[in-house]
XYZ file of C-alpha atoms in Angstrom:
649
model
C 0.000 0.000 0.000
C 2.824 2.421 0.873
C 4.591 1.626 -2.385
C 1.427 2.158 -4.435
C 0.742 5.401 -2.594
C 4.268 6.708 -3.177
C 4.175 5.783 -6.854
C 0.783 7.429 -7.269
C 2.005 10.623 -5.586
C 5.036 10.818 -7.858
C 2.999 10.272 -11.004
C 0.323 12.757 -9.952
C 2.757 15.516 -8.955
C 5.258 15.068 -11.791
C 2.738 14.196 -14.482
C 4.781 11.277 -15.740
C 6.998 8.759 -13.912
C 9.107 8.379 -17.049
C 9.841 12.122 -17.124
C 10.521 12.253 -13.375
C 13.176 9.541 -13.643
C 14.974 11.332 -16.489
C 15.649 14.458 -14.476
C 19.246 14.499 -15.717
C 17.630 16.151 -18.744
C 16.377 19.048 -16.605
C 19.049 19.353 -13.861
C 22.765 19.979 -14.076
C 24.213 21.521 -17.251
C 22.262 21.019 -20.492
C 22.987 22.415 -23.919
C 19.957 24.056 -25.525
C 18.965 23.895 -29.225
C 20.575 27.321 -29.805
C 23.826 26.137 -28.138
C 23.133 28.125 -24.991
C 23.599 26.378 -21.657
C 20.956 26.043 -18.946
C 22.159 25.175 -15.436
C 19.670 23.985 -12.816
C 20.522 22.820 -9.307
C 18.614 21.754 -6.213
C 20.131 23.479 -3.166
C 17.293 24.135 -0.708
C 19.551 25.312 2.124
C 21.563 27.800 0.069
C 21.215 31.568 0.317
C 22.785 32.102 -3.094
C 24.361 30.169 -5.969
C 27.023 31.207 -8.502
C 28.842 29.611 -11.430
C 32.524 30.121 -12.084
C 35.192 28.484 -14.221
C 37.420 28.778 -17.243
C 34.610 30.431 -19.204
C 34.611 33.604 -17.044
C 38.234 33.700 -15.902
C 37.160 32.279 -12.523
C 35.224 35.384 -11.531
C 33.438 34.095 -8.446
C 30.252 36.159 -8.315
C 29.756 37.371 -11.885
C 27.236 34.660 -12.832
C 24.534 34.279 -10.140
C 21.716 31.757 -10.312
C 18.066 32.763 -9.886
C 16.062 31.145 -7.106
C 13.104 29.057 -8.292
C 10.440 26.976 -6.526
C 11.126 23.972 -4.286
C 14.772 24.794 -3.611
C 15.753 24.951 -7.287
C 18.216 27.453 -8.765
C 18.631 28.324 -12.440
C 21.184 30.082 -14.662
C 21.116 30.535 -18.444
C 24.255 31.286 -20.470
C 23.516 32.411 -24.031
C 25.667 31.154 -26.912
C 28.669 33.154 -28.066
C 28.413 35.539 -31.007
C 29.632 32.798 -33.332
C 26.796 30.625 -31.954
C 29.224 28.273 -30.241
C 28.470 27.114 -26.659
C 29.462 29.577 -23.914
C 31.372 26.821 -22.064
C 33.795 24.770 -24.085
C 34.058 20.997 -24.012
C 36.581 19.844 -21.334
C 36.691 23.246 -19.596
C 36.532 23.444 -15.794
C 33.534 24.617 -13.791
C 32.703 25.166 -10.127
C 29.570 26.054 -8.233
C 29.843 28.549 -5.404
C 27.307 28.166 -2.626
C 26.472 31.119 -0.382
C 25.295 29.607 2.897
C 22.851 31.069 5.390
C 25.912 31.960 7.483
C 27.262 34.056 4.569
C 30.061 31.600 3.888
C 31.132 30.847 0.312
C 31.738 27.174 -0.528
C 33.141 25.624 -3.699
C 31.094 22.662 -4.885
C 30.749 20.250 -7.826
C 27.300 19.760 -9.334
C 25.727 16.481 -8.111
C 24.721 15.965 -11.763
C 28.270 16.411 -13.104
C 28.981 13.916 -15.893
C 32.759 13.990 -15.789
C 35.231 14.929 -13.056
C 39.009 14.606 -12.991
C 41.861 15.179 -10.567
C 45.304 16.596 -11.295
C 48.264 14.748 -9.801
C 49.124 17.801 -7.666
C 45.553 18.219 -6.399
C 43.705 16.575 -3.533
C 40.199 17.174 -4.890
C 38.404 16.533 -8.159
C 37.464 19.154 -10.749
C 34.143 19.358 -12.567
C 34.842 19.061 -16.292
C 32.164 20.136 -18.758
C 31.721 17.082 -21.008
C 30.009 17.876 -24.290
C 31.981 16.285 -27.167
C 31.353 17.417 -30.709
C 31.245 13.789 -31.857
C 29.903 11.593 -29.039
C 30.239 7.822 -29.277
C 27.627 6.252 -31.537
C 26.230 2.889 -30.493
C 26.800 0.110 -33.017
C 25.340 -2.989 -31.385
C 22.007 -3.874 -29.752
C 21.761 -5.191 -26.236
C 21.985 -8.996 -26.089
C 18.830 -10.938 -25.151
C 18.321 -11.647 -21.460
C 20.561 -14.544 -20.473
C 18.888 -17.856 -19.632
C 21.648 -18.615 -17.105
C 23.804 -15.928 -15.497
C 27.542 -16.670 -15.375
C 28.975 -13.434 -14.009
C 32.558 -12.221 -14.284
C 33.017 -9.627 -11.535
C 35.600 -7.129 -12.720
C 37.370 -3.913 -11.748
C 38.741 -1.988 -14.716
C 41.631 -0.403 -12.838
C 43.242 -3.687 -11.763
C 42.629 -5.522 -15.053
C 46.304 -5.608 -15.983
C 49.444 -7.429 -14.871
C 51.322 -4.125 -14.890
C 51.692 -2.047 -11.725
C 49.417 0.772 -12.842
C 45.780 1.769 -13.242
C 44.402 0.004 -16.312
C 42.008 1.730 -18.711
C 38.607 1.222 -20.311
C 40.420 0.842 -23.622
C 42.766 -1.895 -22.388
C 39.843 -3.704 -20.751
C 37.954 -3.613 -24.055
C 40.932 -4.870 -26.019
C 42.370 -7.443 -23.600
C 39.760 -8.556 -21.073
C 36.539 -8.782 -23.079
C 37.854 -11.527 -25.423
C 39.243 -13.418 -22.426
C 35.917 -13.265 -20.574
C 34.056 -14.444 -23.665
C 36.519 -17.328 -24.174
C 36.039 -18.437 -20.566
C 32.316 -18.946 -21.133
C 31.005 -16.131 -18.940
C 27.996 -14.338 -20.389
C 27.769 -11.397 -18.011
C 30.223 -8.810 -16.687
C 29.647 -7.022 -13.408
C 31.705 -3.829 -13.419
C 32.813 -2.422 -10.090
C 34.050 1.073 -9.208
C 32.582 2.806 -12.272
C 30.725 5.543 -10.399
C 33.324 8.188 -9.593
C 35.014 7.870 -6.213
C 37.735 10.155 -4.921
C 39.407 7.446 -2.829
C 40.716 4.672 -5.094
C 41.190 2.230 -2.218
C 37.464 2.388 -1.409
C 36.954 -0.137 -4.252
C 34.362 2.270 -5.630
C 32.070 2.056 -2.613
C 32.566 5.675 -1.452
C 30.935 7.428 -4.396
C 31.505 11.161 -4.819
C 29.950 11.835 -8.254
C 26.987 9.601 -9.048
C 26.539 10.540 -12.706
C 30.234 10.515 -13.622
C 32.074 7.467 -14.923
C 35.431 7.223 -13.176
C 38.002 9.278 -15.070
C 40.893 7.176 -13.703
C 40.218 4.668 -16.444
C 39.472 7.026 -19.350
C 36.657 9.107 -20.784
C 32.884 8.539 -20.841
C 33.161 7.683 -24.538
C 35.726 4.977 -23.720
C 33.284 3.357 -21.285
C 30.468 3.537 -23.831
C 32.672 1.722 -26.324
C 33.527 -0.924 -23.715
C 29.846 -1.663 -23.061
C 28.997 -1.606 -26.758
C 31.861 -3.978 -27.585
C 30.741 -6.328 -24.812
C 27.267 -6.334 -26.363
C 28.782 -7.242 -29.737
C 30.219 -10.355 -28.041
C 26.827 -11.274 -26.569
C 27.897 -10.233 -23.072
C 25.443 -8.663 -20.627
C 26.966 -5.795 -18.603
C 25.840 -4.973 -15.054
C 26.848 -1.930 -13.029
C 27.737 -2.234 -9.356
C 25.519 0.640 -8.215
C 25.949 2.256 -4.781
C 22.738 3.882 -3.541
C 23.083 2.672 0.034
C 25.321 5.556 1.101
C 27.624 8.280 -0.243
C 31.101 9.555 0.477
C 31.344 12.145 3.255
C 33.538 14.339 1.006
C 32.258 17.892 0.686
C 34.594 19.635 -1.781
C 34.178 16.964 -4.470
C 31.216 14.966 -3.163
C 27.552 15.690 -2.530
C 27.826 15.851 1.275
C 26.710 19.272 2.584
C 26.168 20.348 -1.000
C 23.997 23.327 -0.051
C 25.974 24.092 3.104
C 23.617 22.210 5.407
C 23.995 18.821 7.081
C 20.911 17.517 5.305
C 20.089 18.208 1.634
C 20.399 14.649 0.209
C 20.833 13.022 3.635
C 19.261 12.702 7.041
C 20.564 15.383 9.409
C 22.353 14.401 12.590
C 23.405 10.889 13.638
C 20.781 9.175 11.486
C 22.484 10.528 8.387
C 25.865 9.006 9.228
C 26.940 5.384 8.891
C 28.945 4.580 12.014
C 31.025 1.807 10.438
C 31.597 3.221 6.973
C 32.094 6.894 7.834
C 29.712 7.833 5.033
C 26.368 9.598 4.625
C 22.946 7.915 4.594
C 20.361 9.094 2.058
C 16.963 10.375 3.159
C 14.875 7.996 1.041
C 11.650 9.755 2.052
C 12.798 12.907 0.246
C 11.139 13.679 -3.077
C 14.335 15.103 -4.542
C 16.450 12.183 -3.328
C 14.049 9.864 -5.157
C 14.437 12.042 -8.246
C 18.231 11.934 -7.956
C 18.644 8.200 -7.365
C 15.957 6.949 -9.761
C 17.267 9.259 -12.477
C 20.728 7.914 -11.759
C 19.544 4.414 -12.682
C 17.994 5.724 -15.886
C 21.217 7.597 -16.713
C 23.373 4.474 -16.611
C 20.785 2.518 -18.604
C 20.259 5.197 -21.252
C 23.604 6.968 -21.579
C 25.920 3.990 -21.138
C 23.448 1.209 -21.980
C 24.146 -1.031 -19.029
C 21.837 -4.045 -18.810
C 21.146 -3.987 -15.098
C 22.580 -3.486 -11.645
C 24.061 -5.194 -8.653
C 22.732 -3.076 -5.758
C 25.417 -2.723 -3.105
C 24.700 -2.536 0.621
C 21.033 -3.525 0.504
C 21.208 -4.819 4.087
C 22.327 -1.390 5.255
C 19.371 0.169 3.457
C 16.697 -2.196 4.751
C 17.330 -1.737 8.474
C 17.783 1.294 10.692
C 20.597 -0.612 12.417
C 22.211 -1.168 8.968
C 22.969 -4.762 9.948
C 25.779 -3.579 12.220
C 26.426 -6.120 14.970
C 23.444 -8.203 13.920
C 23.343 -11.971 13.603
C 20.310 -12.833 11.505
C 18.771 -16.072 12.763
C 16.073 -16.460 10.112
C 13.295 -15.625 12.563
C 10.637 -13.386 11.050
C 11.161 -10.966 13.927
C 14.523 -10.186 12.297
C 12.761 -8.881 9.211
C 9.566 -7.244 10.364
C 9.225 -4.530 12.979
C 10.122 -0.957 13.814
C 13.778 -1.578 12.904
C 12.845 -1.798 9.213
C 13.563 1.328 7.156
C 10.289 1.487 5.244
C 11.380 4.517 3.223
C 14.413 2.637 1.902
C 12.327 -0.487 1.282
C 9.816 1.513 -0.782
C 12.679 3.177 -2.642
C 14.073 -0.231 -3.638
C 10.610 -1.264 -4.838
C 10.370 1.939 -6.890
C 13.814 1.222 -8.361
C 12.837 -2.283 -9.438
C 9.449 -1.135 -10.701
C 11.127 1.534 -12.803
C 13.747 -0.787 -14.271
C 11.527 -3.773 -14.982
C 8.699 -1.663 -16.402
C 10.803 0.414 -18.786
C 13.439 -2.259 -19.467
C 11.741 -5.683 -19.260
C 15.047 -7.514 -19.784
C 16.904 -5.546 -17.104
C 18.576 -7.634 -14.368
C 18.761 -6.534 -10.726
C 20.782 -8.290 -8.040
C 20.639 -7.502 -4.324
C 23.644 -7.720 -2.020
C 21.862 -8.675 1.192
C 23.366 -10.735 3.977
C 20.210 -10.790 6.119
C 18.015 -13.116 4.051
C 15.072 -10.715 3.891
C 11.979 -12.697 2.767
C 10.420 -11.580 -0.488
C 13.497 -9.670 -1.612
C 13.457 -11.480 -4.959
C 9.729 -11.884 -5.382
C 7.759 -9.710 -7.840
C 6.307 -6.481 -6.478
C 2.841 -7.684 -7.523
C 3.350 -10.657 -5.197
C 4.356 -8.436 -2.281
C 8.096 -8.663 -2.877
C 10.773 -6.045 -3.480
C 11.200 -7.022 -7.122
C 14.856 -8.068 -7.393
C 15.734 -10.825 -9.853
C 18.516 -12.376 -7.767
C 20.189 -12.134 -4.395
C 23.820 -12.924 -3.665
C 24.250 -16.183 -1.720
C 26.686 -14.584 0.693
C 26.805 -17.489 3.154
C 28.520 -19.767 0.621
C 31.948 -18.056 0.393
C 31.938 -17.590 4.172
C 31.392 -21.328 4.585
C 34.260 -22.278 2.267
C 36.654 -19.899 4.016
C 35.528 -21.216 7.423
C 36.176 -24.804 6.341
C 39.618 -24.031 4.961
C 40.555 -22.033 8.049
C 39.227 -24.373 10.719
C 38.897 -27.944 9.405
C 41.333 -30.638 8.383
C 40.362 -32.491 5.207
C 39.163 -35.503 7.186
C 36.819 -33.265 9.190
C 34.892 -31.734 6.287
C 31.176 -32.111 6.998
C 29.420 -33.130 3.773
C 25.918 -32.514 5.150
C 26.870 -29.040 6.366
C 28.331 -28.153 2.962
C 25.222 -29.358 1.119
C 22.952 -27.527 3.572
C 24.791 -24.243 3.031
C 24.665 -24.611 -0.740
C 20.959 -25.500 -0.857
C 19.640 -23.308 1.976
C 17.864 -20.597 -0.012
C 14.339 -19.241 -0.105
C 12.033 -21.138 -2.410
C 10.948 -19.131 -5.408
C 13.758 -16.590 -4.981
C 16.806 -16.937 -7.217
C 20.342 -16.735 -5.867
C 23.766 -15.998 -7.332
C 26.195 -18.565 -5.954
C 29.901 -17.902 -5.646
C 32.831 -19.558 -3.914
C 34.654 -16.243 -3.550
C 34.266 -12.641 -4.679
C 36.291 -9.453 -4.303
C 35.650 -9.552 -0.541
C 37.805 -12.650 -0.129
C 40.579 -11.199 -2.310
C 41.103 -8.065 -0.220
C 44.208 -7.612 1.907
C 43.723 -9.217 5.314
C 42.039 -12.243 3.773
C 43.092 -14.843 1.237
C 41.643 -16.239 -1.951
C 40.646 -19.920 -1.999
C 43.784 -20.758 -3.963
C 45.985 -19.028 -1.420
C 44.249 -20.734 1.503
C 44.810 -24.065 -0.233
C 48.377 -23.652 -1.486
C 49.803 -20.585 0.235
C 53.501 -19.911 -0.322
C 53.994 -22.920 -2.588
C 52.145 -21.005 -5.297
C 55.308 -18.918 -5.720
C 57.642 -21.865 -6.266
C 55.796 -25.057 -7.207
C 53.241 -24.185 -9.892
C 55.388 -25.324 -12.809
C 53.921 -28.181 -14.843
C 57.485 -29.158 -15.774
C 58.030 -30.578 -12.292
C 56.064 -33.167 -10.294
C 53.285 -31.766 -8.135
C 53.939 -31.494 -4.439
C 51.311 -32.823 -2.053
C 50.181 -29.274 -1.255
C 49.833 -28.210 -4.889
C 48.095 -31.475 -5.847
C 45.547 -31.111 -3.060
C 45.071 -27.399 -3.739
C 44.454 -27.773 -7.463
C 41.978 -30.623 -7.047
C 39.990 -28.930 -4.263
C 39.993 -25.576 -6.059
C 38.221 -27.189 -9.014
C 35.811 -29.220 -6.893
C 34.787 -26.301 -4.685
C 33.995 -24.187 -7.714
C 32.103 -26.922 -9.571
C 30.060 -27.849 -6.498
C 29.194 -24.182 -5.893
C 28.402 -23.620 -9.583
C 26.096 -26.628 -9.892
C 24.401 -26.822 -6.483
C 24.509 -23.321 -4.983
C 22.047 -21.227 -6.956
C 20.424 -20.057 -10.156
C 23.399 -17.949 -11.213
C 27.159 -18.049 -10.662
C 29.762 -15.357 -10.003
C 33.542 -15.310 -10.174
C 35.880 -12.453 -9.289
C 38.466 -11.697 -11.946
C 41.594 -13.829 -11.724
C 40.171 -16.340 -9.296
C 39.237 -18.604 -12.198
C 42.915 -19.514 -12.531
C 43.763 -19.354 -8.829
C 45.305 -15.893 -8.664
C 48.110 -16.235 -6.124
C 47.937 -12.963 -4.216
C 45.554 -10.713 -2.352
C 44.277 -7.330 -3.501
C 45.532 -4.118 -1.935
C 45.110 -0.651 -3.405
C 47.773 2.065 -3.166
C 47.698 3.766 0.237
C 50.040 5.209 2.821
C 50.300 1.849 4.576
C 51.900 0.225 1.497
C 53.848 3.276 0.274
C 51.261 3.911 -2.476
C 52.277 0.699 -4.229
C 50.396 -0.842 -7.147
C 52.087 -4.224 -6.694
C 48.912 -5.856 -5.384
C 46.427 -3.581 -7.195
C 46.513 -5.712 -10.332
C 45.561 -9.124 -11.694
C 48.442 -11.158 -13.074
C 46.902 -12.545 -16.252
C 50.438 -13.112 -17.524
C 50.591 -16.177 -15.246
C 47.758 -17.971 -17.025
C 49.290 -17.203 -20.403
C 52.495 -19.058 -19.542
C 52.156 -22.548 -21.000
C 54.325 -24.243 -18.372
C 52.416 -23.001 -15.294
C 49.506 -24.877 -13.723
C 47.392 -21.721 -13.586
C 46.498 -22.592 -17.164
C 45.046 -25.919 -16.012
C 42.731 -24.250 -13.505
C 41.757 -21.708 -16.165
C 40.908 -24.523 -18.622
C 38.689 -26.242 -16.056
C 36.833 -23.004 -15.307
C 36.320 -22.458 -19.039
C 34.967 -25.956 -19.656
C 32.775 -25.802 -16.545
C 31.098 -22.663 -17.913
C 30.740 -24.122 -21.388
C 29.181 -27.264 -19.910
C 26.631 -25.128 -18.092
C 25.973 -23.173 -21.272
C 25.205 -26.428 -23.081
C 23.151 -28.163 -20.380
C 21.693 -25.178 -18.494
C 21.741 -26.402 -14.915
C 21.578 -22.860 -13.507
C 18.272 -22.243 -15.296
C 16.817 -25.615 -14.282
C 15.007 -26.671 -11.108
C 17.057 -27.021 -7.916
C 19.152 -30.164 -7.628
C 17.899 -33.415 -6.115
C 20.577 -34.599 -3.696
C 20.677 -38.412 -3.629
C 23.812 -39.154 -1.612
C 25.527 -37.476 1.321
C 28.005 -39.985 2.702
C 30.038 -38.456 5.504
C 32.340 -41.434 6.023
C 33.148 -41.793 2.322
C 33.097 -37.980 1.812
C 30.834 -38.446 -1.226
C 28.134 -36.074 -2.508
C 25.849 -37.012 -5.424
C 22.970 -35.027 -6.914
C 21.011 -34.650 -10.132
C 20.185 -31.470 -11.946
C 19.243 -30.685 -15.555
C 19.337 -34.396 -16.473
C 22.935 -34.565 -15.260
C 24.417 -36.587 -12.413
C 27.087 -34.766 -10.393
C 29.422 -36.977 -8.357
C 31.984 -35.624 -5.873
C 34.484 -37.547 -3.766
C 36.083 -35.211 -1.236
C 37.959 -37.955 0.574
C 41.639 -36.950 0.830
C 43.000 -40.498 0.560
C 40.328 -43.078 -0.351
C 39.318 -44.125 -3.845
C 36.443 -46.520 -4.427
C 35.938 -49.336 -6.924
C 32.444 -50.124 -8.239
C 30.902 -47.466 -6.012
C 27.117 -47.650 -6.340
C 25.449 -44.306 -7.072
C 21.757 -43.476 -7.503
C 20.505 -42.537 -10.945
C 17.089 -41.319 -12.000
C 17.163 -42.624 -15.566
C 18.018 -45.986 -17.087
C 20.597 -45.857 -19.874
C 24.170 -45.078 -20.779
C 25.831 -42.146 -19.022
C 28.597 -40.179 -20.705
C 31.136 -38.178 -18.710
C 30.822 -34.530 -19.710
C 33.276 -32.957 -17.274
C 35.969 -34.734 -15.268
C 37.986 -32.685 -12.783
C 40.649 -35.426 -12.767
C 41.391 -34.957 -16.458
C 45.089 -34.444 -17.192
C 44.395 -31.177 -19.000
C 43.007 -29.754 -15.742
C 45.976 -30.795 -13.629
C 44.342 -34.074 -12.586
C 45.697 -37.615 -12.692
C 43.653 -38.953 -15.606
C 42.345 -41.977 -13.778
C 39.189 -42.006 -15.901
C 41.040 -41.341 -19.131
C 39.769 -44.538 -20.805
C 36.480 -44.896 -18.899
C 34.172 -42.387 -20.531
C 30.828 -44.181 -20.156
C 28.861 -45.973 -17.443
C 25.667 -48.044 -17.624
C 22.827 -48.102 -15.143
C 21.561 -51.259 -13.510
C 17.824 -51.697 -12.764
C 18.158 -52.197 -8.998
C 16.561 -50.521 -6.024
C 18.832 -47.943 -4.400
C 17.669 -45.428 -1.830
C 14.221 -45.296 -3.309
C 15.411 -44.773 -6.876
C 14.736 -47.137 -9.755
C 18.270 -47.310 -11.125
C 21.879 -47.100 -10.034
C 25.240 -47.381 -11.663
C 28.711 -48.386 -10.516
C 31.661 -46.070 -10.920
C 35.291 -46.224 -9.966
C 35.913 -43.012 -8.063
C 39.124 -41.353 -6.924
C 40.062 -39.115 -4.048
C 39.532 -35.350 -4.355
C 37.827 -35.437 -7.746
C 34.424 -34.990 -9.363
C 32.689 -35.655 -12.646
C 29.451 -34.825 -14.381
C 27.553 -37.517 -16.279
C 24.763 -37.184 -18.845
C 22.322 -39.982 -19.690
C 22.024 -40.426 -23.452
């Protein structure tokens, strides 16, 4: 009812929801048909507003805005005598805010489309971006993917060199690699401009500006367009849960007050993140954030969003210090931020109504019921949620358990424990596990030996052998059992050996760990290539058989003593033996269909760094016997720390 009421109010007051959510066409700087420029800003707490910059020799007060209704301010600059725009492309601009205390503050427009920072400066500059020949789109968006196989990527670290990589290099070098690996979706992080590089893009300062560290807006448009030409869906990691507390180059205290876009006082500050919390009940905040979604969809042609920090939005306590038990009292009560909840519903309504093939993913650790149910069914309207318990479980196991102590039932429970009718994105690890202070799965498994013993020209050590086999099995089990979509963070597909750490004072501003060493996987003699090949073939197998888009798996065997897990999904039988030392001969496994089963993916294959113990055994036949309530079974010879996928012909 509250959602319907809010939507009705917006449509009635604004005349058209479509127009309301394209307010980037009526706020900020817009070139007029006669080449004049119209500037409009919302600064309700300001006493006065002025524009300065290269165009007027940085005269501070020569170009005042006129106050309009509802806290709006407006300034028109006519074209020059030669009919050219009064502000040149790439020239610098600044807003000057006169506060109620008669203080003058330099600010950047919240609607700024491009901002840059000089090496000798500590703050960003607003750059007027209005190219004479903007990028022209060449390719249509790809159809909505049946199964989502997501490659989570950060443009700046997408190089083996110790530098900030670019949109252009990502387009040239990473897009073909991602396509070859069998991923069909890219999730781009840190695109929205952020002054602090080490924030990983989660302390946004300019919401409508693509990060200039990596290149120009036209470079990003070409990246997305090229991805579309390869059939790749592109999602933006959007941050609407909070904003950077920066004032000079952020939107905090934009009009000189503590409120404006945010709640005043303690409610408007996130205690853990040191950032500002939006006032989602505000009409103009709704305009700003909903228009921001439209901007990225229309201007850059993204195909959807991964919404960051949804847990923080849903609850007044922001999830801080909370341990969600699954009890409904965790999700319903006075601690729920209804304004934020309605805002998320409006966001999903907007995106799915205007862009039926748009994909939205929620990053929520709480397990909020209905998060991924349609709005018409009383849900919040997201398409997927991230299965955040899965990577935590794998890290816990590797930290705390010896191989013999792995609990098969606990692993299966974690991978299958999701709300019915709500789709999940499963992942064994994401960027969170790669950050400094933690380790990737590969590093937990093989640690320092990754530096010295990854050559395929020498026999595998016990540590490397175990690490390679478990790395493949963990990823395949997560991919096939854990959800309706799958995500991998860049580099982890080949077992990237090191953590991720951005330049900062604590590491002498080094880029050594702010990169992904793709050169390792391109070296023929290193075993990283074997892990990469398995990840590629795992994705291609899913593309062919579609287990992510099929019904949840039917688990037929959980044998703790033998460390065996067996399940069926998409007419495939998945068989895992996690035992560190025991192989089995003629092991009887349940099968739903009578016939001949062909091995489609074998983690023990020599090309994946395995031992090739099934090299000549590529088919198995079922026997019509009773086994755990199933009509058929078949016998297989299994091996320790390996898995295979069989298809009945």
